XYZ file of C-alpha atoms in Angstrom:
754
model
C -119.727 -26.999 -112.021
C -116.248 -25.553 -112.387
C -113.268 -24.584 -110.392
C -110.443 -23.043 -112.344
C -107.525 -23.854 -110.100
C -106.710 -25.179 -106.636
C -106.030 -22.729 -103.841
C -102.530 -24.084 -103.299
C -100.107 -26.377 -105.070
C -99.306 -29.470 -103.102
C -95.965 -28.937 -101.355
C -96.048 -25.130 -101.147
C -96.041 -25.354 -97.395
C -92.445 -26.660 -97.687
C -91.269 -23.905 -100.024
C -87.560 -23.182 -99.741
C -85.749 -20.331 -101.472
C -82.005 -20.512 -102.130
C -79.677 -18.290 -104.158
C -79.966 -18.743 -107.935
C -77.133 -20.379 -109.843
C -75.206 -19.080 -112.853
C -74.536 -22.313 -114.728
C -76.886 -24.683 -116.567
C -76.735 -28.479 -117.038
C -73.602 -30.248 -115.753
C -73.666 -33.247 -113.403
C -76.882 -32.130 -111.622
C -78.745 -32.342 -114.931
C -77.570 -35.915 -115.430
C -78.539 -36.916 -111.902
C -81.974 -35.336 -112.143
C -82.575 -36.945 -115.553
C -81.667 -40.388 -114.266
C -83.599 -40.041 -111.016
C -86.779 -38.835 -112.709
C -86.568 -41.463 -115.461
C -85.996 -44.389 -113.138
C -88.744 -43.241 -110.775
C -91.287 -43.080 -113.587
C -90.140 -45.803 -115.973
C -87.823 -48.158 -114.098
C -84.249 -48.952 -115.086
C -84.796 -51.111 -118.164
C -87.585 -49.020 -119.642
C -85.524 -45.864 -119.068
C -82.492 -47.253 -120.854
C -84.363 -48.463 -123.937
C -86.475 -45.315 -124.179
C -83.794 -42.673 -123.717
C -81.522 -44.318 -126.277
C -84.339 -43.952 -128.847
C -85.019 -40.241 -128.279
C -84.352 -38.120 -131.393
C -82.645 -41.000 -133.180
C -83.276 -41.775 -136.854
C -84.856 -45.121 -135.975
C -86.501 -43.808 -132.792
C -89.086 -41.249 -131.764
C -89.113 -37.481 -131.699
C -88.825 -36.040 -128.214
C -92.280 -34.988 -126.957
C -90.692 -31.837 -125.501
C -89.357 -28.902 -127.502
C -88.947 -28.347 -131.246
C -85.177 -27.776 -131.352
C -83.815 -29.542 -134.467
C -81.640 -32.641 -134.488
C -78.047 -32.448 -135.751
C -76.997 -34.578 -138.717
C -74.385 -36.313 -136.559
C -76.273 -37.323 -133.436
C -74.885 -38.574 -130.185
C -76.230 -41.753 -128.628
C -77.792 -39.604 -125.913
C -79.478 -36.921 -128.022
C -81.673 -35.532 -125.267
C -81.570 -33.008 -122.441
C -82.791 -33.081 -118.853
C -86.235 -31.771 -119.723
C -86.425 -34.113 -122.683
C -85.759 -37.043 -120.362
C -88.514 -35.767 -118.068
C -90.922 -35.441 -120.988
C -90.237 -39.014 -122.054
C -90.614 -40.263 -118.484
C -93.943 -38.471 -118.081
C -95.307 -40.238 -121.143
C -93.657 -43.615 -120.602
C -94.535 -43.822 -116.901
C -95.725 -47.154 -115.568
C -98.599 -45.559 -113.630
C -102.121 -45.977 -115.048
C -105.430 -44.136 -114.669
C -108.483 -46.344 -115.233
C -112.184 -46.179 -114.510
C -111.545 -47.261 -110.916
C -109.576 -44.067 -110.346
C -112.507 -41.926 -111.474
C -114.887 -43.923 -109.289
C -112.754 -42.980 -106.247
C -112.363 -39.299 -107.166
C -115.233 -36.969 -107.984
C -114.723 -34.178 -110.502
C -114.991 -31.639 -107.694
C -112.235 -33.414 -105.767
C -109.972 -33.493 -108.832
C -110.583 -29.776 -109.354
C -109.121 -29.122 -105.907
C -105.875 -30.931 -106.703
C -102.746 -29.257 -108.034
C -101.628 -29.477 -111.655
C -98.594 -31.429 -110.461
C -100.729 -33.982 -108.601
C -103.038 -34.487 -111.570
C -100.148 -35.179 -113.915
C -98.503 -37.602 -111.514
C -101.413 -40.051 -111.550
C -100.184 -41.724 -114.739
C -101.242 -42.541 -118.293
C -104.923 -42.622 -119.122
C -105.837 -46.188 -120.012
C -109.632 -46.272 -120.334
C -112.179 -43.899 -121.931
C -114.582 -42.219 -119.522
C -117.671 -40.026 -119.766
C -119.299 -37.507 -117.496
C -123.002 -37.675 -118.251
C -125.320 -34.730 -117.685
C -125.695 -34.015 -113.975
C -123.143 -36.622 -112.855
C -120.496 -35.887 -110.230
C -118.020 -38.507 -111.512
C -116.596 -39.716 -114.790
C -117.496 -43.334 -115.543
C -116.146 -45.876 -118.056
C -117.536 -45.967 -121.585
C -116.726 -48.260 -124.507
C -114.752 -46.654 -127.330
C -117.444 -47.306 -129.947
C -120.109 -45.817 -127.682
C -117.878 -42.792 -127.089
C -117.381 -42.231 -130.821
C -121.125 -42.616 -131.430
C -121.899 -40.127 -128.659
C -119.441 -37.536 -129.988
C -120.780 -37.798 -133.532
C -124.382 -37.595 -132.303
C -123.740 -34.522 -130.147
C -121.814 -32.709 -132.885
C -124.407 -33.675 -135.494
C -127.189 -32.254 -133.330
C -125.696 -28.745 -133.320
C -127.685 -26.096 -135.137
C -124.588 -25.035 -137.104
C -121.066 -26.503 -137.487
C -119.676 -23.155 -136.282
C -121.104 -23.989 -132.852
C -118.204 -26.417 -132.437
C -114.581 -25.563 -131.597
C -111.773 -28.001 -132.453
C -108.536 -27.267 -130.564
C -105.117 -28.800 -131.255
C -101.945 -28.947 -129.180
C -98.454 -28.711 -130.630
C -97.671 -32.360 -129.959
C -100.035 -33.788 -132.575
C -98.267 -35.492 -135.488
C -98.432 -34.232 -139.074
C -100.607 -37.181 -140.062
C -103.083 -36.669 -137.211
C -103.171 -32.901 -137.736
C -103.925 -33.245 -141.444
C -106.663 -35.811 -140.822
C -108.121 -33.668 -138.025
C -108.387 -30.489 -140.088
C -109.886 -32.503 -142.954
C -112.587 -33.901 -140.652
C -113.329 -30.461 -139.206
C -113.585 -28.784 -142.601
C -115.711 -31.628 -143.954
C -117.972 -31.014 -140.953
C -118.227 -27.413 -142.122
C -116.168 -25.034 -139.988
C -112.741 -23.410 -139.746
C -112.908 -23.210 -135.946
C -109.418 -24.690 -135.549
C -107.647 -22.768 -132.763
C -104.345 -24.160 -131.588
C -101.552 -23.459 -129.144
C -99.790 -21.321 -131.779
C -102.462 -18.709 -131.116
C -101.057 -18.379 -127.594
C -97.330 -18.441 -128.343
C -95.759 -17.711 -131.762
C -98.751 -16.313 -133.649
C -97.089 -12.892 -133.420
C -93.969 -14.289 -135.094
C -95.956 -15.791 -137.932
C -97.914 -12.598 -138.521
C -94.839 -10.350 -138.585
C -92.673 -12.692 -140.661
C -95.404 -13.369 -143.220
C -95.948 -9.647 -143.760
C -92.262 -8.735 -144.013
C -90.571 -11.852 -145.444
C -93.449 -13.757 -147.009
C -93.183 -16.851 -144.823
C -94.410 -17.348 -141.258
C -91.332 -19.309 -140.198
C -87.703 -18.685 -139.424
C -85.052 -18.446 -142.117
C -82.143 -20.413 -140.628
C -81.040 -24.009 -140.281
C -79.067 -25.554 -137.451
C -75.799 -25.239 -139.375
C -76.365 -21.486 -139.589
C -76.707 -21.168 -135.808
C -73.530 -23.137 -135.241
C -71.494 -21.196 -137.832
C -72.175 -17.485 -137.487
C -70.526 -14.345 -136.119
C -73.164 -12.992 -133.729
C -76.247 -14.474 -132.096
C -78.686 -12.148 -130.337
C -81.058 -14.040 -128.036
C -84.113 -12.040 -126.960
C -86.898 -13.006 -124.593
C -85.834 -16.628 -124.486
C -84.488 -18.924 -121.771
C -82.910 -21.867 -123.617
C -81.510 -23.501 -120.468
C -85.038 -24.403 -119.365
C -87.179 -24.209 -122.481
C -84.867 -25.559 -125.230
C -81.839 -27.048 -123.404
C -80.360 -28.776 -126.464
C -79.895 -25.311 -127.925
C -77.092 -24.825 -125.389
C -75.005 -27.419 -127.213
C -75.465 -25.482 -130.462
C -74.513 -22.234 -128.736
C -71.406 -23.927 -127.366
C -70.463 -25.021 -130.886
C -71.052 -21.505 -132.163
C -68.772 -20.130 -129.457
C -66.088 -22.653 -130.394
C -66.290 -21.310 -133.954
C -65.737 -17.748 -132.788
C -69.300 -16.465 -132.517
C -70.274 -13.754 -130.068
C -73.522 -14.054 -128.100
C -75.617 -11.203 -126.750
C -78.435 -12.060 -124.352
C -81.351 -9.632 -123.978
C -83.565 -10.683 -121.091
C -85.223 -9.150 -118.006
C -84.100 -12.007 -115.737
C -80.571 -13.381 -115.395
C -80.924 -16.962 -116.652
C -78.334 -19.641 -115.968
C -78.720 -21.092 -119.457
C -77.616 -17.804 -120.987
C -74.652 -17.316 -118.679
C -72.643 -20.528 -118.566
C -73.115 -24.082 -119.844
C -71.502 -27.256 -118.567
C -72.078 -29.801 -121.311
C -72.549 -33.143 -119.524
C -71.392 -35.002 -122.646
C -67.917 -33.437 -122.506
C -65.186 -33.724 -119.859
C -65.093 -29.918 -119.586
C -68.743 -29.993 -118.622
C -68.223 -32.630 -115.956
C -65.057 -31.556 -114.182
C -64.234 -28.255 -115.869
C -65.672 -24.781 -115.730
C -67.878 -25.227 -118.778
C -68.416 -22.592 -121.474
C -69.277 -18.949 -120.878
C -72.102 -18.219 -123.302
C -73.285 -14.604 -123.271
C -70.470 -12.196 -124.038
C -72.865 -9.389 -123.228
C -76.024 -9.535 -121.108
C -78.513 -6.690 -121.511
C -81.037 -6.848 -118.680
C -83.821 -5.088 -120.484
C -87.082 -3.920 -118.997
C -90.048 -6.128 -119.931
C -91.576 -4.913 -123.249
C -88.533 -2.799 -124.117
C -87.279 -4.862 -127.072
C -89.043 -2.800 -129.718
C -87.338 0.356 -128.483
C -83.952 -1.383 -128.345
C -84.071 -2.539 -131.967
C -85.304 0.836 -133.145
C -82.371 2.492 -131.372
C -79.885 0.037 -132.891
C -81.425 0.397 -136.353
C -81.360 4.188 -136.153
C -77.663 4.068 -135.256
C -76.869 1.678 -138.123
C -78.517 4.048 -140.575
C -76.727 7.049 -139.066
C -73.363 5.266 -139.286
C -74.167 4.057 -142.802
C -73.361 0.511 -141.653
C -75.736 -0.909 -144.257
C -75.816 -3.428 -147.089
C -76.966 -0.982 -149.767
C -76.945 -3.545 -152.569
C -79.225 -5.915 -150.670
C -81.562 -3.103 -149.652
C -81.840 -1.847 -153.233
C -82.343 -5.255 -154.841
C -84.434 -7.164 -152.305
C -86.404 -4.725 -150.119
C -88.923 -1.914 -150.194
C -89.915 0.792 -147.722
C -86.418 1.778 -146.637
C -86.733 5.536 -147.196
C -89.897 5.855 -145.125
C -88.382 3.640 -142.461
C -85.200 5.713 -142.241
C -87.197 8.931 -142.083
C -89.297 7.529 -139.229
C -86.263 6.487 -137.166
C -84.636 9.879 -137.638
C -87.183 11.211 -135.136
C -86.582 8.548 -132.484
C -86.612 10.002 -128.966
C -83.607 8.812 -126.884
C -85.505 9.516 -123.663
C -88.312 7.191 -124.775
C -85.756 4.490 -125.570
C -84.247 4.778 -122.092
C -87.671 4.709 -120.438
C -88.780 1.686 -122.472
C -85.617 -0.392 -122.149
C -84.221 0.599 -118.760
C -80.791 0.364 -120.414
C -78.059 2.965 -120.402
C -76.775 4.658 -123.530
C -73.528 2.743 -123.006
C -75.452 -0.584 -123.063
C -77.055 0.271 -126.388
C -73.824 1.564 -127.911
C -72.061 -1.647 -126.917
C -74.689 -3.693 -128.759
C -74.342 -1.477 -131.831
C -70.591 -2.049 -131.818
C -71.168 -5.814 -131.656
C -73.484 -5.592 -134.657
C -71.148 -3.467 -136.772
C -68.257 -5.843 -136.085
C -70.227 -8.904 -137.217
C -70.705 -9.956 -140.825
C -73.312 -12.686 -140.190
C -76.003 -12.223 -137.534
C -78.854 -14.384 -136.257
C -81.608 -13.163 -133.948
C -83.343 -15.802 -131.816
C -86.493 -15.162 -129.805
C -89.351 -16.906 -128.069
C -92.410 -15.963 -126.038
C -90.646 -13.163 -124.198
C -91.201 -11.197 -127.410
C -94.448 -12.654 -128.729
C -96.854 -12.084 -125.828
C -97.158 -8.290 -125.684
C -99.570 -5.771 -127.156
C -96.847 -4.601 -129.573
C -95.333 -8.042 -130.299
C -95.966 -8.045 -134.050
C -94.452 -4.574 -134.393
C -91.450 -5.659 -132.293
C -90.752 -8.627 -134.571
C -91.148 -6.393 -137.619
C -88.342 -4.283 -136.117
C -86.167 -7.386 -135.809
C -86.767 -8.131 -139.485
C -85.790 -4.561 -140.366
C -82.651 -5.008 -138.270
C -81.717 -8.087 -140.302
C -82.531 -6.421 -143.620
C -80.343 -3.375 -142.949
C -77.164 -5.464 -143.187
C -78.394 -8.163 -145.586
C -78.723 -10.828 -142.913
C -81.430 -12.811 -144.684
C -80.804 -15.449 -147.319
C -77.160 -16.231 -146.700
C -75.357 -18.797 -144.537
C -75.013 -17.991 -140.852
C -77.636 -15.250 -140.855
C -81.361 -14.819 -140.416
C -84.450 -14.895 -138.221
C -84.811 -17.718 -135.686
C -88.100 -17.849 -133.785
C -87.605 -20.824 -131.457
C -90.832 -22.795 -131.240
C -92.063 -24.668 -128.200
C -93.893 -27.990 -128.608
C -92.182 -30.413 -130.912
C -94.700 -30.204 -133.762
C -96.476 -26.917 -133.209
C -94.978 -25.647 -136.475
C -95.917 -28.825 -138.329
C -99.528 -28.637 -137.212
C -99.848 -25.205 -138.789
C -98.180 -26.447 -141.990
C -100.756 -29.257 -142.109
C -103.661 -26.798 -142.069
C -104.430 -26.371 -138.366
C -105.326 -22.720 -138.781
C -108.505 -20.735 -138.329
C -107.676 -18.501 -141.323
C -106.616 -20.889 -144.103
C -105.451 -19.461 -147.403
C -107.749 -19.812 -150.430
C -104.985 -21.744 -152.194
C -104.830 -24.342 -149.419
C -108.599 -24.757 -149.379
C -108.704 -25.114 -153.162
C -106.106 -27.908 -153.114
C -107.802 -29.626 -150.154
C -111.186 -29.499 -151.856
C -109.801 -30.831 -155.121
C -108.050 -33.706 -153.365
C -111.133 -34.828 -151.446
C -114.002 -33.739 -153.690
C -115.756 -31.159 -151.515
C -116.050 -27.413 -150.941
C -114.275 -26.507 -147.691
C -115.718 -23.588 -145.723
C -114.017 -20.288 -146.548
C -115.188 -18.099 -143.656
C -112.427 -17.606 -141.033
C -112.968 -19.469 -137.784
C -112.226 -18.787 -134.134
C -108.707 -18.456 -132.787
C -108.122 -19.370 -129.136
C -109.311 -16.089 -127.625
C -112.371 -15.906 -129.860
C -113.150 -19.563 -129.088
C -113.260 -18.761 -125.374
C -115.514 -15.771 -126.056
C -117.810 -17.911 -128.222
C -118.120 -20.571 -125.516
C -118.664 -17.873 -122.885
C -121.415 -16.214 -124.909
C -123.170 -19.439 -125.902
C -122.299 -19.057 -129.604
C -120.245 -22.265 -129.341
C -121.741 -25.332 -127.692
C -119.084 -27.997 -128.236
C -115.347 -28.086 -127.546
C -113.086 -30.874 -128.842
C -109.384 -30.900 -127.942
C -106.875 -33.064 -129.760
C -104.217 -33.115 -127.044
C -103.115 -30.235 -124.870
C -104.352 -28.778 -121.600
C -106.526 -25.934 -122.824
C -107.692 -24.597 -119.473
C -104.172 -24.382 -118.042
C -102.681 -22.941 -121.232
C -105.312 -20.301 -121.925
C -105.417 -16.806 -120.408
C -107.919 -15.557 -117.813
C -108.317 -18.924 -116.106
C -111.610 -18.197 -114.352
C -113.204 -16.878 -117.538
C -111.945 -19.861 -119.542
C -113.219 -22.317 -116.942
C -116.645 -20.716 -116.941
C -116.704 -20.794 -120.747
C -115.894 -24.515 -120.892
C -118.481 -25.289 -118.218
C -121.186 -23.660 -120.378
C -120.592 -26.096 -123.237
C -123.038 -28.870 -123.995
C -120.133 -31.152 -125.010
C -116.424 -31.228 -124.144
C -114.076 -33.888 -125.515
C -110.415 -34.281 -124.579
C -108.123 -36.694 -126.433
C -105.271 -36.992 -123.963
C -102.411 -39.107 -122.738
C -102.575 -37.937 -119.096
C -104.970 -36.351 -116.636
C -104.853 -32.551 -116.625
C -106.626 -29.402 -115.429
C -108.981 -29.258 -118.416
C -110.585 -32.552 -117.416
C -111.762 -30.997 -114.139
C -113.971 -28.473 -115.906
C -116.401 -30.565 -117.973
C -119.267 -29.462 -120.127
C -122.737 -30.855 -119.586
C -121.526 -34.020 -121.309
C -117.775 -34.636 -121.267
C -115.525 -37.393 -122.542
C -111.859 -38.173 -121.936
C -110.380 -40.435 -124.614
C -106.914 -41.905 -124.005
C -104.556 -42.004 -126.964
C -101.116 -43.285 -127.802
C -98.137 -40.961 -127.496
C -94.773 -40.548 -129.186
C -93.157 -43.355 -127.203
C -95.898 -45.906 -127.942
C -95.757 -48.568 -130.620
C -98.504 -48.010 -133.180
C -99.691 -51.085 -135.078
C -102.692 -50.724 -137.380
C -104.378 -53.077 -139.851
C -101.597 -52.784 -142.432
C -98.794 -53.154 -139.884
C -96.537 -50.953 -137.734
C -96.922 -47.237 -138.435
C -94.729 -44.195 -138.042
C -95.702 -40.556 -137.917
C -93.777 -37.412 -138.755
C -93.094 -33.976 -137.312
C -91.610 -30.630 -138.357
C -89.053 -29.004 -136.095
C -88.505 -25.326 -135.370
C -86.347 -24.893 -138.486
C -88.584 -26.563 -141.057
C -86.969 -30.005 -141.047
C -89.421 -32.908 -141.400
C -88.588 -36.375 -140.102
C -90.202 -39.618 -138.975
C -91.003 -40.702 -135.419
C -91.472 -44.338 -134.378
C -92.661 -45.404 -130.929
C -91.470 -48.648 -129.368
C -93.302 -49.200 -126.066
C -96.542 -51.075 -125.509
C -99.399 -48.580 -125.067
C -100.921 -48.120 -121.590
C -103.642 -50.622 -122.528
C -103.907 -52.825 -125.641
C -106.990 -51.051 -126.979
C -105.776 -47.474 -126.492
C -106.079 -45.895 -129.955
C -103.709 -43.603 -131.797
C -104.711 -40.008 -132.564
C -105.234 -40.971 -136.204
C -107.508 -43.816 -135.130
C -109.601 -41.546 -132.888
C -110.031 -39.042 -135.717
C -110.857 -41.729 -138.254
C -113.443 -43.352 -135.990
C -115.201 -40.050 -135.286
C -115.014 -38.941 -138.931
C -116.539 -42.105 -140.353
C -119.546 -41.485 -138.075
C -119.700 -37.677 -138.362
C -118.833 -37.009 -142.028
C -118.981 -40.402 -143.739
C -120.097 -39.173 -147.179
C -119.080 -35.512 -147.280
C -115.725 -36.151 -148.964
C -113.998 -38.895 -150.919
C -111.705 -39.558 -147.939
C -111.144 -43.240 -147.205
C -111.110 -42.979 -143.420
C -110.639 -46.728 -142.751
C -107.828 -46.845 -145.310
C -106.009 -43.843 -143.826
C -106.275 -45.396 -140.362
C -104.901 -48.683 -141.637
C -101.895 -47.113 -143.367
C -100.636 -43.630 -142.489
C -98.698 -43.622 -145.749
C -102.003 -42.932 -147.468
C -102.363 -39.761 -145.404
C -98.856 -38.725 -146.419
C -99.758 -39.317 -150.061
C -102.698 -36.941 -149.669
C -100.462 -34.388 -147.959
C -97.978 -34.590 -150.833
C -100.690 -33.379 -153.220
C -102.147 -30.695 -150.931
C -99.222 -29.078 -149.083
C -96.358 -27.585 -151.153
C -92.924 -28.910 -150.304
C -94.144 -32.404 -149.373
C -93.840 -34.025 -152.795
C -93.030 -37.758 -152.514
C -93.568 -37.362 -148.779
C -93.925 -41.003 -147.802
C -90.582 -41.945 -149.328
C -88.582 -38.872 -148.322
C -89.655 -38.791 -144.671
C -87.697 -41.973 -143.968
C -84.456 -39.964 -144.238
C -85.986 -36.577 -143.432
C -85.891 -33.382 -145.484
C -85.962 -29.588 -145.262
C -89.040 -27.729 -146.420
C -88.504 -25.031 -149.046
C -87.964 -21.547 -147.636
C -87.915 -18.711 -150.170
C -86.118 -16.071 -148.063
C -83.454 -18.553 -147.000
C -83.030 -20.555 -150.202
C -83.190 -17.904 -152.915
C -83.901 -14.514 -151.376
C -87.402 -14.623 -152.791
C -90.206 -13.093 -150.750
C -93.899 -13.931 -151.156
C -95.035 -10.593 -149.724
C -97.538 -8.098 -151.090
C -94.728 -6.371 -153.004
C -92.597 -9.415 -153.850
C -89.725 -8.042 -151.769
C -88.706 -8.048 -148.126
C -90.373 -5.152 -146.350
C -89.220 -2.424 -144.026
C -92.180 -1.300 -141.913
C -92.815 1.868 -139.953
C -93.860 1.108 -136.380
C -94.516 3.936 -133.889
C -92.567 3.298 -130.695
C -94.807 1.909 -127.951
C -94.156 0.337 -124.572
C -96.153 -0.359 -121.425
C -96.129 2.555 -119.024
C -96.683 1.227 -115.511
C -98.527 3.374 -112.955
C -96.860 4.185 -109.652
C -97.097 1.427 -107.075
C -97.370 -1.281 -109.731
C -95.005 -3.648 -111.536
C -95.089 -5.220 -114.988
C -95.444 -8.990 -114.615
C -94.402 -11.665 -117.092
C -95.395 -15.318 -116.782
C -92.533 -17.830 -117.060
C -91.792 -21.544 -116.832
C -89.899 -23.223 -114.031
C -87.087 -25.637 -114.812
C -89.334 -28.468 -113.604
C -92.055 -28.027 -116.194
C -92.653 -27.953 -119.910
C -95.524 -25.731 -120.964
C -98.423 -26.809 -118.733
C -96.860 -30.130 -117.666
C -95.414 -29.860 -114.155
C -92.661 -32.430 -113.636
C -91.852 -31.359 -110.085
C -91.939 -28.456 -107.655
C -88.326 -27.295 -107.979
C -86.661 -24.628 -110.098
C -83.096 -25.156 -109.015
C -81.602 -22.648 -111.476
C -83.600 -19.873 -109.804
C -83.252 -21.354 -106.316
C -86.889 -22.384 -105.786
C -87.599 -25.724 -104.109
C -90.861 -27.446 -103.200
C -93.207 -24.752 -104.380
C -94.467 -22.711 -107.316
C -96.566 -19.845 -105.955
C -93.774 -17.268 -105.991
C -93.206 -13.827 -107.508
C -89.676 -12.727 -108.457
C -89.033 -8.988 -108.078
C -86.052 -6.698 -107.518
C -85.422 -6.098 -103.779
C -85.418 -2.325 -104.291
C -88.795 -2.500 -106.014
C -90.169 -4.560 -103.141
C -88.860 -2.040 -100.614
C -90.323 0.880 -102.554
C -93.702 -0.861 -102.522
C -93.489 -1.544 -98.781
C -92.743 -5.253 -99.025
C -89.772 -7.539 -98.443
C -88.486 -10.968 -99.394
C -90.629 -13.656 -97.800
C -93.860 -11.665 -97.592
C -96.970 -13.532 -98.722
C -99.251 -11.480 -100.943
C -102.198 -11.621 -103.248
C -101.195 -10.575 -106.754
C -103.839 -8.371 -108.348
C -103.849 -7.517 -112.051
C -105.521 -4.369 -113.331
C -107.322 -4.072 -116.659
C -110.025 -1.994 -118.281
C -112.761 -4.420 -117.243
C -111.654 -4.742 -113.613
C -109.251 -6.704 -111.441
C -108.145 -10.323 -111.231
C -106.605 -11.924 -108.158
C -104.102 -14.739 -107.557
C -103.910 -15.413 -103.820
C -101.087 -16.642 -101.623
C -97.843 -15.884 -103.493
C -94.491 -15.586 -101.707
C -92.336 -12.642 -102.747
C -88.782 -13.556 -103.723
C -86.159 -10.816 -103.852
C -84.445 -11.455 -107.170
C -82.148 -9.551 -109.561
C -84.967 -8.849 -112.014
C -85.031 -5.782 -114.244
C -86.332 -2.799 -112.292
C -90.045 -2.173 -112.503
C -90.801 -5.776 -113.482
C -91.639 -9.073 -111.834
C -92.236 -12.670 -112.881
C -94.383 -15.629 -111.797
C -94.914 -19.151 -113.078
C -97.745 -20.147 -115.371
C -100.280 -21.714 -115.274
C -100.659 -20.428 -111.704
C -100.415 -16.793 -112.858
C -102.598 -17.194 -115.964
C -105.598 -16.169 -113.882
C -104.118 -12.646 -113.982
C -104.030 -12.366 -117.795
C -107.168 -10.592 -119.097
C -108.925 -12.381 -121.931
C -109.250 -9.167 -123.921
C -105.626 -8.054 -123.459
C -104.134 -9.319 -126.699
C -101.446 -8.489 -129.232
C -102.375 -6.258 -132.135
C -102.820 -8.255 -135.375
C -102.080 -11.706 -133.883
C -104.486 -11.598 -130.880
C -101.970 -13.534 -128.793
C -102.690 -13.102 -125.057
C -100.345 -10.563 -123.435
C -98.990 -12.935 -120.807
C -95.700 -11.012 -120.652
C -97.307 -7.577 -120.091
C -99.566 -7.756 -117.040
C -99.776 -4.696 -114.769
C -100.043 -5.910 -111.159
C -99.989 -4.702 -107.589
C -99.425 -6.649 -104.377
C -101.774 -6.829 -101.398
C -100.850 -8.506 -98.136
C -102.508 -11.886 -97.824
C -105.093 -12.114 -95.075
């Protein structure tokens, strides 16, 4: 029993397309924030909740991972942050009665938006073998069932344990401990599908899989280059930092295939200029690059910097290796290949080079527009080389800034949620808890789907997230999950993954960021790590959706004490009673977290060798120039290169509504944005309804019923929203090295809908 996705999103029949806008935030953002919050939470609950978002004594926003400033406003949230809080703090509830009314097959035919709108999960449910409905189950019975099913597997490697980026540090650490005590490193997470390419490239070249800047650097620099990122929708609080940078004299260059309002102009709703004035022009230069052309662009810029001798020779000599080979490689760069890859003119590239030469301190920001291609790791290596050429690593106002998505996706990885843990981490973990952790690498997300598909994995446990909607190749992923003997989802809300159960499937509600968490030893707080390596506490304040709804830590502890009671020295009841005990363990296992429980009250920055001391834990002990042959996707005639994107009314797989007002889309999501001249050349026009067909080595994939929208996209490219377009992303089309799905490099054609 499985159905990957509904045929249509609810409301698509009322789809309306208007002209896109060129300004982000402003009064409309305030009005939409208030309207959505009041609708979901009510007036009083909205006021108390929103005033606690990202405050020292409040909770971390369950949206993006943009860091908090030292001096915070009383309203330290954005429109999408308010929507994220409202989604979690909604007054709606899903109980066993709901599942009695709706069969699994019926739920599978509903849209992602409809599923999310039903409210917070408030009662655990089980789908027993052969059943058509979920039915209520007691928590203790659910924990017993999970432990029994996992314990009955022939090998621990037959189980997959997934984690979303919203899990707290404490829950993530306890989760990986339980999984490794069980005997496997099958710990895929959402990083595998987003910034894995960043981590791979940065670790190889700089010795750390994270960025090298802090918020103060972004707000006090000379030049910010933003590539493959749409901050107005995906990280809206970043716009305030960009505005501050502009006020300090910084220049901003945007490199993006689509014109995005959040990169053009910002009306800060917390300033008079943002309410009644014109706002702030952000991008001084906007390079509308062809999808997958970023590698060629940075190679062209780097070649010109070497030719002009616009280099920091002292930095290169003292802190790097590989420069001579790198320079020799770029000397043979083909200008025609650069033009074909980027779609930019020579004048466009020269203008960027001039911006770079004029700037002393430079920061490069990027997101999934760079990380989800076949050549993503090589592209990010080129960005590192760009920074190294002029010494823009390890000094104020300069460095690499991969902008993460979910608010603790970086922290989860720091806590050990990783299928390829380092021997040093495993040694410290084993010493702390008196056991020998497994050393064999586990499954990442793509390999986990393959293992479930092939029957090599029989159980799938998800700590948060919406795996089916987030993963590539939706039909293949759905079929893989349906083959499992056991699926378990620890969730706050109903989602697409729940509609594709294994033979036995459980949905366990859990507390979220906004919920008060009281355990045996009293009120608890958790902690998270933001996109720039700052760690701070998060304290919920609302009553949970039902009194007995457990926290993530409690769920893990209850399963662990049944599944691995004697395999380690871990005191599972004690860690559940007092999360400070988990933090004490972390302080002895994870470097940089010394005296964790005390320091997290005020928050602290994790050590960062490249940033703090220009030290690089690479294979050579220095920062590394790397030689990367120029590659880009060559699209056959009659096809376009599709990238999947978010709408302004969603965050990752959570659909808040059916509008994307910045791009002019209202009451619908099944749309494809493409340049009007490309549509005409293909024999189509704005308003046509088509099936989108992707082409790959193993065959074709089809997404039916999409409306074409004539849009000022880069020529030869198009864009569509995920998760609706994820069905088009082949499972085996992945980035070299990182194996991240290539959701931004999908070759497609259009066929008229019948």
